[in-house]
Short mmCIF file of C-alpha atoms in Angstrom, two decimals:
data_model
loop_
_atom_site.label_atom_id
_atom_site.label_comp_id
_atom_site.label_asym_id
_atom_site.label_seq_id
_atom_site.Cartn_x
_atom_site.Cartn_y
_atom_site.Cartn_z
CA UNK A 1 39.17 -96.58 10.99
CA UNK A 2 39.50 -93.26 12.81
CA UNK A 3 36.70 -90.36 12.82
CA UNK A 4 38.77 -88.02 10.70
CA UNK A 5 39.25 -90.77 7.91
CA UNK A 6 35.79 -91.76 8.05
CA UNK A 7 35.04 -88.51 7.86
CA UNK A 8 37.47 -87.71 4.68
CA UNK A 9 36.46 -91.17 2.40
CA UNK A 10 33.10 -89.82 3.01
CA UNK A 11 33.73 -86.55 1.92
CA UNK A 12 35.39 -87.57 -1.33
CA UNK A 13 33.27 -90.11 -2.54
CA UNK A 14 30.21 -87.76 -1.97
CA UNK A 15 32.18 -84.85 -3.57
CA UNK A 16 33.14 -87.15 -6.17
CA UNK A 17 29.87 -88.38 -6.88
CA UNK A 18 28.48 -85.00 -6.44
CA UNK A 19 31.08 -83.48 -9.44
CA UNK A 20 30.33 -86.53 -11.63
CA UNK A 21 27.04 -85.48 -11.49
CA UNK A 22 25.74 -89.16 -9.96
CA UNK A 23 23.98 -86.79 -7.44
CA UNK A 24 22.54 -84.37 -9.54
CA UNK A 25 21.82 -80.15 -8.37
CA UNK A 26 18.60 -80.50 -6.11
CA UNK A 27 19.35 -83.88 -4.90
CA UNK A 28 17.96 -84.22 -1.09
CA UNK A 29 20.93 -85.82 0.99
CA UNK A 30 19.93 -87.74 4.19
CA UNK A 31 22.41 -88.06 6.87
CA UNK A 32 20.40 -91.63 7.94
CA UNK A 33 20.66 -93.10 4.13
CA UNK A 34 24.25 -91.83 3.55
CA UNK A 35 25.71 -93.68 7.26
CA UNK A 36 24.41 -96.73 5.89
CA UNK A 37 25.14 -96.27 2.96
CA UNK A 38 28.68 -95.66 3.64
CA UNK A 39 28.39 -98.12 7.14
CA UNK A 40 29.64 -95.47 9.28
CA UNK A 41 28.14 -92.88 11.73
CA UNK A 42 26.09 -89.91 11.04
CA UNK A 43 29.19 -87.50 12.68
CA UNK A 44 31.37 -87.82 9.73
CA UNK A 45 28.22 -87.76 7.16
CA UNK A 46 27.25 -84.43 9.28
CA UNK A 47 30.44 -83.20 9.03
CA UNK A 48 31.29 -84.01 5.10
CA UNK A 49 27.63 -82.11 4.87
CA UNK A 50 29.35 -79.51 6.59
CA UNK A 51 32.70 -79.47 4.55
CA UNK A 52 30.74 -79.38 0.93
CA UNK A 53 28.71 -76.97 2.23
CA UNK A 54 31.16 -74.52 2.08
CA UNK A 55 32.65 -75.50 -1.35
CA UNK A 56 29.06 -74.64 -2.22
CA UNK A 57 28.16 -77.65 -3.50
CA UNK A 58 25.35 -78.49 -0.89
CA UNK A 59 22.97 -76.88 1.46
CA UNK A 60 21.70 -77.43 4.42
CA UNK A 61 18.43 -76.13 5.28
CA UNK A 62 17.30 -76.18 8.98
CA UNK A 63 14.21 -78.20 9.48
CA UNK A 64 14.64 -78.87 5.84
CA UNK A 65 17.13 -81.25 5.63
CA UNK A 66 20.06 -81.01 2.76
CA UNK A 67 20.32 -80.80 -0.50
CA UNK A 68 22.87 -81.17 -3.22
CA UNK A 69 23.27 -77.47 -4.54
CA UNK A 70 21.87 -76.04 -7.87
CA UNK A 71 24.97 -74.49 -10.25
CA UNK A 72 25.25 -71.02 -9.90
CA UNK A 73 26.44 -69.28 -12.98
CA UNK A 74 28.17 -66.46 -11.50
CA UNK A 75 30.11 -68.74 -9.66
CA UNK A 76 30.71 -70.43 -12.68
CA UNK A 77 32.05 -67.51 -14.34
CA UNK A 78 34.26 -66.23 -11.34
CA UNK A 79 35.85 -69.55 -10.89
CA UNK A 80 36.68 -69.81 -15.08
CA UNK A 81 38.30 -66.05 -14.37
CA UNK A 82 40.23 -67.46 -11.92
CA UNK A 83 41.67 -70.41 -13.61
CA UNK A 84 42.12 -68.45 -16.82
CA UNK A 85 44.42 -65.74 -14.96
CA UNK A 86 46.58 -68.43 -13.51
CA UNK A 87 46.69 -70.65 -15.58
CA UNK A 88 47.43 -68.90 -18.23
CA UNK A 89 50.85 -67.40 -16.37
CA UNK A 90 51.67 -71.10 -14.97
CA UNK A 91 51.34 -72.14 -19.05
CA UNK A 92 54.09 -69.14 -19.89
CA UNK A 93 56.25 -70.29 -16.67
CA UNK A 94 56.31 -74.30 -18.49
CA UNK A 95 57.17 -72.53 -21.48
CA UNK A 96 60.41 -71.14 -19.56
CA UNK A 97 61.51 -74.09 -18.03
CA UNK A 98 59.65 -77.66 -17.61
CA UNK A 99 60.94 -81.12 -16.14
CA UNK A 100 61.36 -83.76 -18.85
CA UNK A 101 59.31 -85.81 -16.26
CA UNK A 102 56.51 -84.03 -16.46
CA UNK A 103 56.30 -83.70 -19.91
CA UNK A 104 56.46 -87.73 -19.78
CA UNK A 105 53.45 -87.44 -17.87
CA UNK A 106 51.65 -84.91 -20.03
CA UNK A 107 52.30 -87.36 -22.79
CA UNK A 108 51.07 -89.74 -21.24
CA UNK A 109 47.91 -87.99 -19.91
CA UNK A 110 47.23 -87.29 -23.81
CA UNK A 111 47.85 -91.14 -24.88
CA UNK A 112 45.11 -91.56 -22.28
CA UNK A 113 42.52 -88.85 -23.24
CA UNK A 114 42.64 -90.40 -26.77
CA UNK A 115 41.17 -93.91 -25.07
CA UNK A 116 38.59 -92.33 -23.30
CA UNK A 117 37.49 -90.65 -26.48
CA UNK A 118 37.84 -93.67 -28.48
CA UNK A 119 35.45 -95.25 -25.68
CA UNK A 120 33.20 -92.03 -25.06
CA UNK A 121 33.49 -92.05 -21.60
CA UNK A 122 33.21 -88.71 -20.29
CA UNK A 123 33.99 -89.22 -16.38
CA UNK A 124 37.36 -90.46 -17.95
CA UNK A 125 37.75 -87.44 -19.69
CA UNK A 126 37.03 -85.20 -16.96
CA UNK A 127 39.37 -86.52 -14.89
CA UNK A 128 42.22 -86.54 -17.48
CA UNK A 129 41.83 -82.96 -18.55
CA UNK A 130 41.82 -82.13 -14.43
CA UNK A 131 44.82 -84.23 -14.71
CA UNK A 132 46.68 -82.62 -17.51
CA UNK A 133 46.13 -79.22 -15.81
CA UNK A 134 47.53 -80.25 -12.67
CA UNK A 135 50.48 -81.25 -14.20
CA UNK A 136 51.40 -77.95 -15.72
CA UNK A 137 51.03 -76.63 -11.90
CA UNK A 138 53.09 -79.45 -10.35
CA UNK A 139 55.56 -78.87 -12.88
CA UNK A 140 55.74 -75.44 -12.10
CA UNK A 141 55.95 -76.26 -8.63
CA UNK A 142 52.49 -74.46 -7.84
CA UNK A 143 51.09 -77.09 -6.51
CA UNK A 144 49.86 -74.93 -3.85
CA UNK A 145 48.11 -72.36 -5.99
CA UNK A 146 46.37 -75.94 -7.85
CA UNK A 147 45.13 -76.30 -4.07
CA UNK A 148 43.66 -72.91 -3.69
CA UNK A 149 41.77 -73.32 -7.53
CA UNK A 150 40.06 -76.29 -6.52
CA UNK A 151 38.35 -74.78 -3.30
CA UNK A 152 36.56 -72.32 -5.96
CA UNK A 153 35.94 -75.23 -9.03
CA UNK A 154 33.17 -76.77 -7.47
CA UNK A 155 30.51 -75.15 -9.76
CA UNK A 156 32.57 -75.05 -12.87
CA UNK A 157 33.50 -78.19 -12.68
CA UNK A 158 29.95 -79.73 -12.36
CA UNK A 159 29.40 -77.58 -15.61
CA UNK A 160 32.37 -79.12 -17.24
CA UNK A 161 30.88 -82.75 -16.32
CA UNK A 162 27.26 -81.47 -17.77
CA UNK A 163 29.04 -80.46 -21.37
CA UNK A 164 30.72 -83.44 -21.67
CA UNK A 165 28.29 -85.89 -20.84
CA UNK A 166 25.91 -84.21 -23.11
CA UNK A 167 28.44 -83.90 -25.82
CA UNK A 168 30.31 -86.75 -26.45
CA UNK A 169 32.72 -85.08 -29.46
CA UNK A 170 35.55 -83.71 -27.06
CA UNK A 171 38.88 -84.17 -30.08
CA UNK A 172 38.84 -80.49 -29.83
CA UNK A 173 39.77 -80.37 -26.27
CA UNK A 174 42.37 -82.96 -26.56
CA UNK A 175 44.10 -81.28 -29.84
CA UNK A 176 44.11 -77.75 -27.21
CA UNK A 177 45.70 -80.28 -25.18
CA UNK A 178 47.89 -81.21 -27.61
CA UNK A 179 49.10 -78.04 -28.99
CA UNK A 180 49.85 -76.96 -25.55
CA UNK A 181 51.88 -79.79 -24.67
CA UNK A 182 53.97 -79.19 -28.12
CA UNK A 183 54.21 -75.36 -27.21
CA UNK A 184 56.02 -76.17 -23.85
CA UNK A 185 58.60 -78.20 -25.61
CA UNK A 186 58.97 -75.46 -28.18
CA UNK A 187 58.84 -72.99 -25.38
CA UNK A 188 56.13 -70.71 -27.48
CA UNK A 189 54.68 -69.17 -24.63
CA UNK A 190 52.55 -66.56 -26.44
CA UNK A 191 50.76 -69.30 -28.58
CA UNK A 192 50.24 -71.68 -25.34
CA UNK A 193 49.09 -68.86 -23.22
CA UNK A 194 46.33 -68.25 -26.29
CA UNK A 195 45.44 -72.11 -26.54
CA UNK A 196 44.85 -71.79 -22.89
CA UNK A 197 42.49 -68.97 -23.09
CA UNK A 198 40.18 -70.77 -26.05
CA UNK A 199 40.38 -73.82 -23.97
CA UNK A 200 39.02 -72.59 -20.84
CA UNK A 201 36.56 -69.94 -22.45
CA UNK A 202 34.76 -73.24 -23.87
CA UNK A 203 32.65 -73.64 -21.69
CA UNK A 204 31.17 -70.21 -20.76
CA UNK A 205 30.31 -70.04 -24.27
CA UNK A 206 28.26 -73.64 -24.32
CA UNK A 207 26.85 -72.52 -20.70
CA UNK A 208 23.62 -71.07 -22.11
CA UNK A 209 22.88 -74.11 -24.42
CA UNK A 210 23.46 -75.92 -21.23
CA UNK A 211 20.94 -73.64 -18.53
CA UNK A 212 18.59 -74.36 -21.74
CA UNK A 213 18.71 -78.14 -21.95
CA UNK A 214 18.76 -78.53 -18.13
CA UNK A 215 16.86 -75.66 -16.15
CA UNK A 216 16.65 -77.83 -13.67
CA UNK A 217 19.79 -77.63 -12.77
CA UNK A 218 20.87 -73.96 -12.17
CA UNK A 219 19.77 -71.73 -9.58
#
């Protein structure tokens, strides 16, 4: 195994564990722990460090060693903007055209997020509704603007992880799944476009119920 995919499996599985919230905000990182841990150098640990650091999801404090980042709120905010802007137009573009393949996909996505609610397991869920959204993107053939959103989800995302594994009632996010998936076919793009804005103005409006349970772990 190579230096640069050392270097990415151990940037993805601390990312992933990172988003999953496994290594929760204020978690100290040590390069030492994390080479053994992962049986591998400290250059690609260093330079995953490195790599998350600028996603904003740790820092790394001279003489101070690293730590996993607290969630900032504005950049919680600004990333939900984001996503709402685009995703909202890539929602109108399915409702123009869409490939019968990826609504098979979709479908099945939603067959899926109806297990993992069945089962209450959040991490599931999380990764299903990132799923679902990617679809709409890849079926849009934006796959590249998809790209671009996840540089800036970092924050958002850990908030999204918080909310669901603190509430474990998500039916409401899959039926906004649902009805979106039912506007494409129907090619509604005015009532998808507004499922899409309730669904991704959830959870700024749960974020202060959030900051209030866990203080702990916002900046």
């Amino acid at each position: 195994m190579g230096p640069g995919s050392a270097g990415n499996i151990v940037y993805n599985k601390l990312k992933q564990q990172i988003v999953s919230l496994e290594l929760p905000p204020g978690t100290s990182l040590s390069e030492k722990e994390m080479s053994l841990a992962f049986e591998v150098s400290r250059t690609p640990v260093r330079e995953s460090f490195v790599r998350l650091a600028q996603e904003g999801l740790v820092l790394v404090l001279p003489q101070r060693g690293t730590k996993v980042s607290l969630i900032d709120s504005e950049l919680v905010e600004e990333a939900r903007f984001m996503r709402e802007q685009l995703e909202k137009a890539v929602i109108r573009l399915a409702c123009e055209a869409f490939p019968e393949n990826k609504l098979e996909e979709l479908e099945a996505n939603l067959a899926q997020q109806k297990e993992s609610i069945e089962h209450q397991d959040g991490k599931r869920m999380f990764e299903l509704d990132e799923s679902f959204h990617r679809i709409l993107f890849e079926g849009c053939r934006k796959q590249g603007t998809w790209n671009i959103i996840q540089q800036m989800n970092a924050h958002l995302n850990r908030s999204r992880m918080l909310w669901l594994s603190a509430n474990p009632h998500w039916s409401h996010l899959y039926e906004q799944h649902r009805e979106m998936a039912d506007a494409i076919r129907r090619q509604d793009g005015d009532y998808a476009e507004r499922i899409m804005q309730e669904h991704l103005s959830l959870i700024i409006s749960n974020l202060t119920v959030l900051k209030e349970k866990h203080p702990h772990y916002f900046k």
